[in-house]
Coordinates of C-alpha atoms and ligand atoms in Angstrom, one line a residue:
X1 CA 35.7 -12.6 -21.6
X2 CA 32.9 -13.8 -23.5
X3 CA 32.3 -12.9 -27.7
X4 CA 30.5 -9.9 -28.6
X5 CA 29.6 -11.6 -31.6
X6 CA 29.4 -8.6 -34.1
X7 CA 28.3 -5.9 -31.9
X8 CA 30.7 -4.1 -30.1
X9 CA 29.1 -4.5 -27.0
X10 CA 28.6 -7.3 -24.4
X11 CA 25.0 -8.8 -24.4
X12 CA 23.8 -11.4 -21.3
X13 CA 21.1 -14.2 -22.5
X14 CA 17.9 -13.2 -20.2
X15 CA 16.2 -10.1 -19.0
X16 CA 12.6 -9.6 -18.0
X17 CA 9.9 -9.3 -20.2
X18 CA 9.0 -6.2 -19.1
X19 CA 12.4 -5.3 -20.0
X20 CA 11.5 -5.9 -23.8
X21 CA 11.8 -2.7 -24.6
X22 CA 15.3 -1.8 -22.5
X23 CA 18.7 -1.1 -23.9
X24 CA 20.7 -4.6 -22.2
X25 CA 23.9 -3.4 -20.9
X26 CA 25.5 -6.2 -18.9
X27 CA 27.3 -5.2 -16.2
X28 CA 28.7 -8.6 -14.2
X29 CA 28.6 -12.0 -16.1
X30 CA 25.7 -14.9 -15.6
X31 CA 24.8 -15.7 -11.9
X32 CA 27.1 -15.5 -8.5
X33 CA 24.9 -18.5 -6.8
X34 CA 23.9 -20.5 -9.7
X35 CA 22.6 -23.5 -7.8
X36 CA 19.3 -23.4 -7.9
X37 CA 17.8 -26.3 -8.7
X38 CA 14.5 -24.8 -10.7
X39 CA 17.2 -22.8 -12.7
X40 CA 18.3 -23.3 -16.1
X41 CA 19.5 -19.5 -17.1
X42 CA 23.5 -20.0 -16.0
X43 CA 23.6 -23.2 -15.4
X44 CA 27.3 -24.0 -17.0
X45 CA 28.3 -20.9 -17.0
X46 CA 30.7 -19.1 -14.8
X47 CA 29.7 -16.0 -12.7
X48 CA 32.6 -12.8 -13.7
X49 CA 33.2 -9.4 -12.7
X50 CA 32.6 -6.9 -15.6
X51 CA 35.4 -3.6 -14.9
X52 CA 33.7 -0.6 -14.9
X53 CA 36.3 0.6 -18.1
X54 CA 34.7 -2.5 -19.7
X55 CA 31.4 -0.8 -18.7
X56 CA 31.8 2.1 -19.4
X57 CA 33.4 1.0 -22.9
X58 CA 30.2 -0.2 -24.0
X59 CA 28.2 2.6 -22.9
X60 CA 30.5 4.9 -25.4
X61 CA 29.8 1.9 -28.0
X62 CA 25.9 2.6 -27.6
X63 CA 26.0 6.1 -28.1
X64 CA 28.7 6.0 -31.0
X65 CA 25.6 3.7 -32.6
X66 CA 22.9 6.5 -31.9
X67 CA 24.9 9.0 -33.0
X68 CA 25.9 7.0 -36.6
X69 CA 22.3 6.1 -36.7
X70 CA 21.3 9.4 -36.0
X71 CA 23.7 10.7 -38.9
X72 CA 22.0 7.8 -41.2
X73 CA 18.5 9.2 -40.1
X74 CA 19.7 13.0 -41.9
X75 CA 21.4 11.3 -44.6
X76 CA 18.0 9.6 -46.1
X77 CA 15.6 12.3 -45.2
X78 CA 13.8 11.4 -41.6
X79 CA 15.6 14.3 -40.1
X80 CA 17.4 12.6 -37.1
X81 CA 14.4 10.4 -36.3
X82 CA 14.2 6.5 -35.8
X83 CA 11.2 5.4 -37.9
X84 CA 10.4 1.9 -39.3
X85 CA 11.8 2.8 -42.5
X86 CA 15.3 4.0 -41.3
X87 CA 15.0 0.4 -39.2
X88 CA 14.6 -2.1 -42.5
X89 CA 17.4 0.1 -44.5
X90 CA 19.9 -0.8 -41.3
X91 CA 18.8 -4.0 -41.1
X92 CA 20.1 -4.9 -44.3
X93 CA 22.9 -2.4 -44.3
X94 CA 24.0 -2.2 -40.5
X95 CA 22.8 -5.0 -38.6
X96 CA 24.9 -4.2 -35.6
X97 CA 23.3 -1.6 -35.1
X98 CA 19.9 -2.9 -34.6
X99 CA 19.6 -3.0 -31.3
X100 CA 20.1 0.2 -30.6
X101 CA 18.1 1.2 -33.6
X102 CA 14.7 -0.5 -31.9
X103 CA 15.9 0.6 -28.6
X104 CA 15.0 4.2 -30.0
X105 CA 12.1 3.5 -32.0
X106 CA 10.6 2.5 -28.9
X107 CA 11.3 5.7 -27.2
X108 CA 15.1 4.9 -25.9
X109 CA 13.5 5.5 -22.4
X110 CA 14.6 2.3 -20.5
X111 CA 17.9 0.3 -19.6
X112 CA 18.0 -2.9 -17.9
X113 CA 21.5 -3.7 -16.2
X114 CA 22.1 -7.7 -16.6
X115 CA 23.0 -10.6 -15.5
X116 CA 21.6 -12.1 -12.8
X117 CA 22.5 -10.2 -9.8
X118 CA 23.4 -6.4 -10.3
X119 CA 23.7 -5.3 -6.7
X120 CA 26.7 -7.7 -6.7
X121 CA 28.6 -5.2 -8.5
X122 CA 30.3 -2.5 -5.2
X123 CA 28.2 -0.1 -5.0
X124 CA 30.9 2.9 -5.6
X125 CA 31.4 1.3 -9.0
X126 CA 27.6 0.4 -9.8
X127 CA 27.4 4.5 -8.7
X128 CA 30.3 5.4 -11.3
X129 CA 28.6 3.5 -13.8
X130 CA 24.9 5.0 -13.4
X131 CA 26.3 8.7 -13.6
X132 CA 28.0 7.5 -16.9
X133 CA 25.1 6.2 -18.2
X134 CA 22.7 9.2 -17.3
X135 CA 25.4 11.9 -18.7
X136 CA 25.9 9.8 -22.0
X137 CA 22.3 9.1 -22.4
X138 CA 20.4 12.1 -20.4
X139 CA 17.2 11.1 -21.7
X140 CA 17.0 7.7 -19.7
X141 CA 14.2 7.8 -17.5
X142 CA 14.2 4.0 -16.0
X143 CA 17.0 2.1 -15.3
X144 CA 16.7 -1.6 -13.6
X145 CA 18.0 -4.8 -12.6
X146 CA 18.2 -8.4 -11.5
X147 CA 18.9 -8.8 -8.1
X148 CA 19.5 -11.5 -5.2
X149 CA 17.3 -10.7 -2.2
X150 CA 20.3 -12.3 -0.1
X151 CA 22.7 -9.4 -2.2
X152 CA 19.9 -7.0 -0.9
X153 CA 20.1 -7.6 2.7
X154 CA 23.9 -7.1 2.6
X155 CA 23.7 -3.8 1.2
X156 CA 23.0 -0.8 3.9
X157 CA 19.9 1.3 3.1
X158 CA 22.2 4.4 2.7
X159 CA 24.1 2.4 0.0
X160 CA 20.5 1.6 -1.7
X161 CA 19.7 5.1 -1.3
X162 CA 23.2 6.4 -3.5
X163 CA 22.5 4.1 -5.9
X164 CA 19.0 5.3 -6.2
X165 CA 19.9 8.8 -6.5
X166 CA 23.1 7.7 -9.4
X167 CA 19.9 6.6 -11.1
X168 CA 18.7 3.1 -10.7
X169 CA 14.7 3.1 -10.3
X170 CA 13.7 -0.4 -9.8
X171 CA 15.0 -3.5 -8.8
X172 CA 13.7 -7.4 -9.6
X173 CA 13.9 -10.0 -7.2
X174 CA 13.3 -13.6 -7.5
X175 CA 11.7 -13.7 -4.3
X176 CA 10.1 -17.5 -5.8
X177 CA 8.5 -18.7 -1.9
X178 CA 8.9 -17.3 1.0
X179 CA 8.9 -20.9 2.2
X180 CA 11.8 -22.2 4.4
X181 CA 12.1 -25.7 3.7
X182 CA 11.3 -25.2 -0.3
X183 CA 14.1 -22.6 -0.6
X184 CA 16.7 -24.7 1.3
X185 CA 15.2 -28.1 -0.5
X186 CA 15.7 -25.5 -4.2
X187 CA 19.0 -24.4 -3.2
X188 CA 18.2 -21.0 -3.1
X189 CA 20.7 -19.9 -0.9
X190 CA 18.7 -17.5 1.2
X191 CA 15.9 -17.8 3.7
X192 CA 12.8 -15.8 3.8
X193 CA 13.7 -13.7 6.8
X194 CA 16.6 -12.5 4.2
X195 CA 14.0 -12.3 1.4
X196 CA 12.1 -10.0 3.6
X197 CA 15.3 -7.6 5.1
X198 CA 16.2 -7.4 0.9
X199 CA 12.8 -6.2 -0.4
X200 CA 12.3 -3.8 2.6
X201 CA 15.5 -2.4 2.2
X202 CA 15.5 -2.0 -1.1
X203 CA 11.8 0.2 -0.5
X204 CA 13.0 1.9 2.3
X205 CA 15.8 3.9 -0.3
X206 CA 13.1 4.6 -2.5
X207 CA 13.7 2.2 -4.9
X208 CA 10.8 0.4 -7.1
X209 CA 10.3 -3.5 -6.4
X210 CA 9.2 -6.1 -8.8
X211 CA 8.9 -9.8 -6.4
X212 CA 8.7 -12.7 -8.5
X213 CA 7.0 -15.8 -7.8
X214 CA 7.2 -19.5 -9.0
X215 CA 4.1 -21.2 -9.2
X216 CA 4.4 -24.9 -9.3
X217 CA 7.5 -24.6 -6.6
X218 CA 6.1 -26.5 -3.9
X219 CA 4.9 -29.2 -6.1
X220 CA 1.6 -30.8 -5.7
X221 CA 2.5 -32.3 -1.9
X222 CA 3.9 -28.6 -0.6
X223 CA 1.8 -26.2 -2.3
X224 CA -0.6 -24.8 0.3
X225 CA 2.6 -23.9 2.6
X226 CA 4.8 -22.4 -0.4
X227 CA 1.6 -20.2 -1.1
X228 CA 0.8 -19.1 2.3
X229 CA 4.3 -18.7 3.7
X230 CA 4.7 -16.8 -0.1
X231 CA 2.2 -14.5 0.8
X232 CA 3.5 -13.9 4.5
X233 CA 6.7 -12.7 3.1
X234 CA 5.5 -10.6 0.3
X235 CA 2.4 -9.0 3.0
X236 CA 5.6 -8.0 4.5
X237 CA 8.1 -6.5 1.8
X238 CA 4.2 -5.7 0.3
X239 CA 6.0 -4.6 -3.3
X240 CA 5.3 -2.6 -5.9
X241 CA 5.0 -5.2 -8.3
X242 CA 4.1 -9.5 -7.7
X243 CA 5.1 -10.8 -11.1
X244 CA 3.8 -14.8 -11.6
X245 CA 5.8 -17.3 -13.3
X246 CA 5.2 -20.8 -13.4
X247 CA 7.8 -23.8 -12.9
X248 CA 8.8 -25.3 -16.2
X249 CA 11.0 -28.7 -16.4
X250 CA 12.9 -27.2 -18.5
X251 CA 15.9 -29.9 -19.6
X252 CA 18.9 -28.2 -18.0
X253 CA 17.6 -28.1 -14.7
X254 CA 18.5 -30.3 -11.5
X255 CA 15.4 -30.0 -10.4
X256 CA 14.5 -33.4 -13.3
X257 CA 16.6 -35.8 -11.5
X258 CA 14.1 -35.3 -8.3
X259 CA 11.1 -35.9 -10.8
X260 CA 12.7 -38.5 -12.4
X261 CA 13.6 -40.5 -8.9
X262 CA 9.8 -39.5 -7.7
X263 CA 11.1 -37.1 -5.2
X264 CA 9.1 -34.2 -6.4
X265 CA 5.9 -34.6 -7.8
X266 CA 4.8 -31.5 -10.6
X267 CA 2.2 -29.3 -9.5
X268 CA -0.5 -29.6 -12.7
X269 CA -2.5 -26.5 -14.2
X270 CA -5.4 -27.2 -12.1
X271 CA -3.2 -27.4 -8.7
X272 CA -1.5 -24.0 -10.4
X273 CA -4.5 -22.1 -10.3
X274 CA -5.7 -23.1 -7.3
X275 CA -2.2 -21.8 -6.1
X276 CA -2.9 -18.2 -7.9
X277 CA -6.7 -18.2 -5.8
X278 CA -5.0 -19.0 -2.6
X279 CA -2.5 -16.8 -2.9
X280 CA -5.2 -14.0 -4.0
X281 CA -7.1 -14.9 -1.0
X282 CA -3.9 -14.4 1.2
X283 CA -2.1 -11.4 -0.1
X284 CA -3.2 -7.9 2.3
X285 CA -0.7 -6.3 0.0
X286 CA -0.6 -3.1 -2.1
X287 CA 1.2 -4.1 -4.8
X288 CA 0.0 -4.2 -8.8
X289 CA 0.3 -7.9 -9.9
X290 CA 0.5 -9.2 -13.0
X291 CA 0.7 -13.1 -15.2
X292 CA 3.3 -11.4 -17.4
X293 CA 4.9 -14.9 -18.9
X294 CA 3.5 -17.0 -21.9
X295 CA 4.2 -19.8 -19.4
X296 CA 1.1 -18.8 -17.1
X297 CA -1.9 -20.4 -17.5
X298 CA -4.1 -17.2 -17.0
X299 CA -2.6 -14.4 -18.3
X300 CA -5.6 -12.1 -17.5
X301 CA -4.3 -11.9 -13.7
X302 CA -3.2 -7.8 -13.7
X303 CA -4.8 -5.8 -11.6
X304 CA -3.8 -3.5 -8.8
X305 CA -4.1 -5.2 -4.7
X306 CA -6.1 -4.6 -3.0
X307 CA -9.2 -3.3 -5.3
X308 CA -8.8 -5.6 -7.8
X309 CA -8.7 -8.8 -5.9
X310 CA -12.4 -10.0 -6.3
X311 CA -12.2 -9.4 -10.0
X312 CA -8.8 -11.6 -10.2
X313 CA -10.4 -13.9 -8.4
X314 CA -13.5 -14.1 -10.4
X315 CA -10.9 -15.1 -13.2
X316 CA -9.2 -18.3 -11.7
X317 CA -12.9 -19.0 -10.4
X318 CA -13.9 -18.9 -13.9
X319 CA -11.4 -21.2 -14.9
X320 CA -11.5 -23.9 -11.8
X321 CA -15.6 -24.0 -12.7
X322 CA -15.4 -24.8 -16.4
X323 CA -16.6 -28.9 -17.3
X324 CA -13.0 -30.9 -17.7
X325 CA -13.5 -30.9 -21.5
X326 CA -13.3 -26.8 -21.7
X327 CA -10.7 -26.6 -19.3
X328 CA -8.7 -29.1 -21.6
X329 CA -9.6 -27.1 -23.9
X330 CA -8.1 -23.9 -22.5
X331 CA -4.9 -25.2 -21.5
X332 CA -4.1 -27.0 -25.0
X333 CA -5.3 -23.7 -26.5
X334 CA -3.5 -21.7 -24.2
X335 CA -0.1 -23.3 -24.6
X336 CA -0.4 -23.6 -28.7
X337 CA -1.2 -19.8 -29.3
X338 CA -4.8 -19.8 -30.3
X339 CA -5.6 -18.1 -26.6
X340 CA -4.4 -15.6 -24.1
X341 CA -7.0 -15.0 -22.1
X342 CA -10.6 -17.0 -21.1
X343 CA -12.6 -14.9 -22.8
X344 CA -10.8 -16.0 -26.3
X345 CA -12.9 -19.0 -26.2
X346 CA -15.9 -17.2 -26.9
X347 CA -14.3 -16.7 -30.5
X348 CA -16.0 -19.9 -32.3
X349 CA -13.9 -20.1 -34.5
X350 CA -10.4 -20.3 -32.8
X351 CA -12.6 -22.9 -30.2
X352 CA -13.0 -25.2 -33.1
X353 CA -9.8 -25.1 -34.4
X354 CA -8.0 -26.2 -30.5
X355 CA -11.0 -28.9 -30.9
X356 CA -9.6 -30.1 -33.9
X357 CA -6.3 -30.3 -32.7
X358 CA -8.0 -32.4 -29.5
X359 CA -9.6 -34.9 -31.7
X360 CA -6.6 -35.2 -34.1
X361 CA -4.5 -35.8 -30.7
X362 CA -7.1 -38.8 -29.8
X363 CA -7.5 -40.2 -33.1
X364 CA -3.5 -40.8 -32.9
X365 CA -3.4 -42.2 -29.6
X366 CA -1.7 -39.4 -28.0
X367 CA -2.3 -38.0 -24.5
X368 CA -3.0 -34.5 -24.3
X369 CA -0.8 -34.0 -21.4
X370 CA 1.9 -36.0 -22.4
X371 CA 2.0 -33.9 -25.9
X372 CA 1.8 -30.7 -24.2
X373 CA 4.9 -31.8 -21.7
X374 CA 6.5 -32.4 -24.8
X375 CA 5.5 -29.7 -26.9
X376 CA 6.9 -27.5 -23.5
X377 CA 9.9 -29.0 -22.7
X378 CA 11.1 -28.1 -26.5
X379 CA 9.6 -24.7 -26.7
X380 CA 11.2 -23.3 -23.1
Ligands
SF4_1 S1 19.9 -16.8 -8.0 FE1 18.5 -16.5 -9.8 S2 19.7 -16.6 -11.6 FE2 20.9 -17.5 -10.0 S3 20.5 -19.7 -10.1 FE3 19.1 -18.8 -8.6 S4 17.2 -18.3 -9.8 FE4 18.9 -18.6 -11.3

């Protein structure tokens, strides 16, 4: 059993970030694979069964903190409601119950089940655990998780479908490529024919899907087949959600031996877009996809498939047609803060500053890639 560390409640290290504003209940510990080579998130760390009277235990923890910080709400005057104010007099009074304190400031709406894999949990017991949740907290309206597409495909659609109905709305998969050789090269353990039976199953019970994929997977000798056998698989799950993330060497990973031996060569920013355009070009999907990580390069890639394709593509156009210097530019900008988007280097002023930082780079001798490798590995 891991430490609760002052809360009397379990807490798993990741979720995703539209999950920012979801109560975490963990129900299983870190990841049952944990082998992928691209993955630092477990790596270390032993994959455990959570019971569901552990579960269930801190459910009752959660709503013990509503209810005291309900009670706290009447005490100093806000009648029962979680404002900012009631937030800053816990924070220095009760910090353990800050979680749940921001959980209902920002409406108390969502729950994301964690760790890595929640359709590993039997689904009789996942089913106990959802009817739990919804009578302790009635006014949940979206509960999701992680899940492994090969998990998926295990589970019958029926089985989906009483999940579903116990509560669970939408389900994440870390669908990464749907390229063969890439998944069994990242020891993905599953193949994309799974990756497809998962994500179809998992909309055929009426549950919501968020796909995930990794940009930079293929590196820069497989990219054009991760991206077109990527969108071959997700044309056929076609999602509700593509979410984008983009490969970072983070240090834990496997995955640096390879690049340190030469065996895989990183895809750059350049060769990343040009992934995100051919993948545009590709996708016959009808799924809403979004750049939803401070990792991605252009984070103004949202829009809803098929209508918005020409405009998303407009955007890595935009990019992939700028002189050298303003795409250098961009990405130094991009990855120290001053931007989010392309159009933030029409702001003069924020332009000149990310110059300044260029010039100071050069005056010191330092590569701008090299610093921003750098600068990355320690911020991820
Ligand atoms: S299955 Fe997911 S969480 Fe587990 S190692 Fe692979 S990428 Fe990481």
């Amino acid at each position: 059993m891991e430490a609760k560390e002052n809360v009397p409640f379990e807490q798993g290290p990741i979720r995703p970030p539209s999950e920012a504003e979801s109560l975490l209940i963990r129900i299983n510990r870190n990841c049952p694979w944990n082998r992928c080579l691209f993955c630092p998130a477990y790596k270390g760390k032993k994959f455990s069964r959570r019971t569901v009277e552990e579960i269930k235990e801190d459910i009752l923890a959660f709503k013990e903190a509503e209810q005291k910080l309900k009670r706290l709400s009447f005490n100093y005057g806000y009648g029962g409601a979680v404002g900012a104010e009631l937030l800053e007099l816990i924070y220095q009074q009760d910090p353990e119950l800050i979680q749940v304190g921001l959980w209902l400031y920002r409406g108390g709406k969502n729950v994301f089940l964690q760790d890595a894999d929640g359709l590993a949990m039997a689904a009789d017991k996942l089913v106990a655990i959802l009817y739990f949740l919804k009578e302790q907290f009635p006014t949940v309206e979206r509960i999701t998780t992680y899940a492994r597409a090969k998990t998926a495909a295990k589970r019958t659609v029926e089985q989906l479908t009483t999940i579903r109905e116990a509560g669970l709305t939408r389900v994440h998969i870390g669908m990464e490529t749907g390229n063969d050789a890439l998944l069994a090269y990242m020891c993905k353990g599953v193949t994309a024919a799974e990756q497809i039976e998962g994500g179809k199953k998992i909309k055929e019970a009426g549950l919501s899907l968020s796909e995930y994929v990794l940009l930079g997977l293929g590196g820069r000798d497989a990219w054009q087949e991760h991206i077109m056998d990527t969108a071959a698989a997700l044309n056929a799950v076609d999602p509700h959600f593509i979410r984008l993330r983009t490969l970072a060497l983070r240090h834990k990973i496997p995955l640096l031996d390879h690049v340190e031996k030469g065996t895989f060569i990183p895809q750059e920013d350049e060769g990343t877009a040009r992934e995100v355009k051919l993948l545009l070009e590709n996708l016959t999907v009808h799924s809403y996809i979004v750049s939803d990580h401070f990792l991605n390069l252009l984070e103004e890639i949202e829009g809803q498939l098929p209508q918005d394709r020409l405009r998303l593509l407009d955007v890595v156009n935009r990019y992939l047609e700028m002189s050298p210097e303003r795409r250098a530019n961009y990405r130094l900008g991009r990855r120290l803060g001053y931007y989010r988007k392309l159009l933030d280097m029409e702001d003069r002023n924020r332009f000149s500053q990310v110059e300044e930082v260029r010039h100071n780079l050069q005056k010191q001798g330092e590569d701008q890639e090299q610093f921003l490798a750098k600068y990355l590995a320690r911020y991820v």
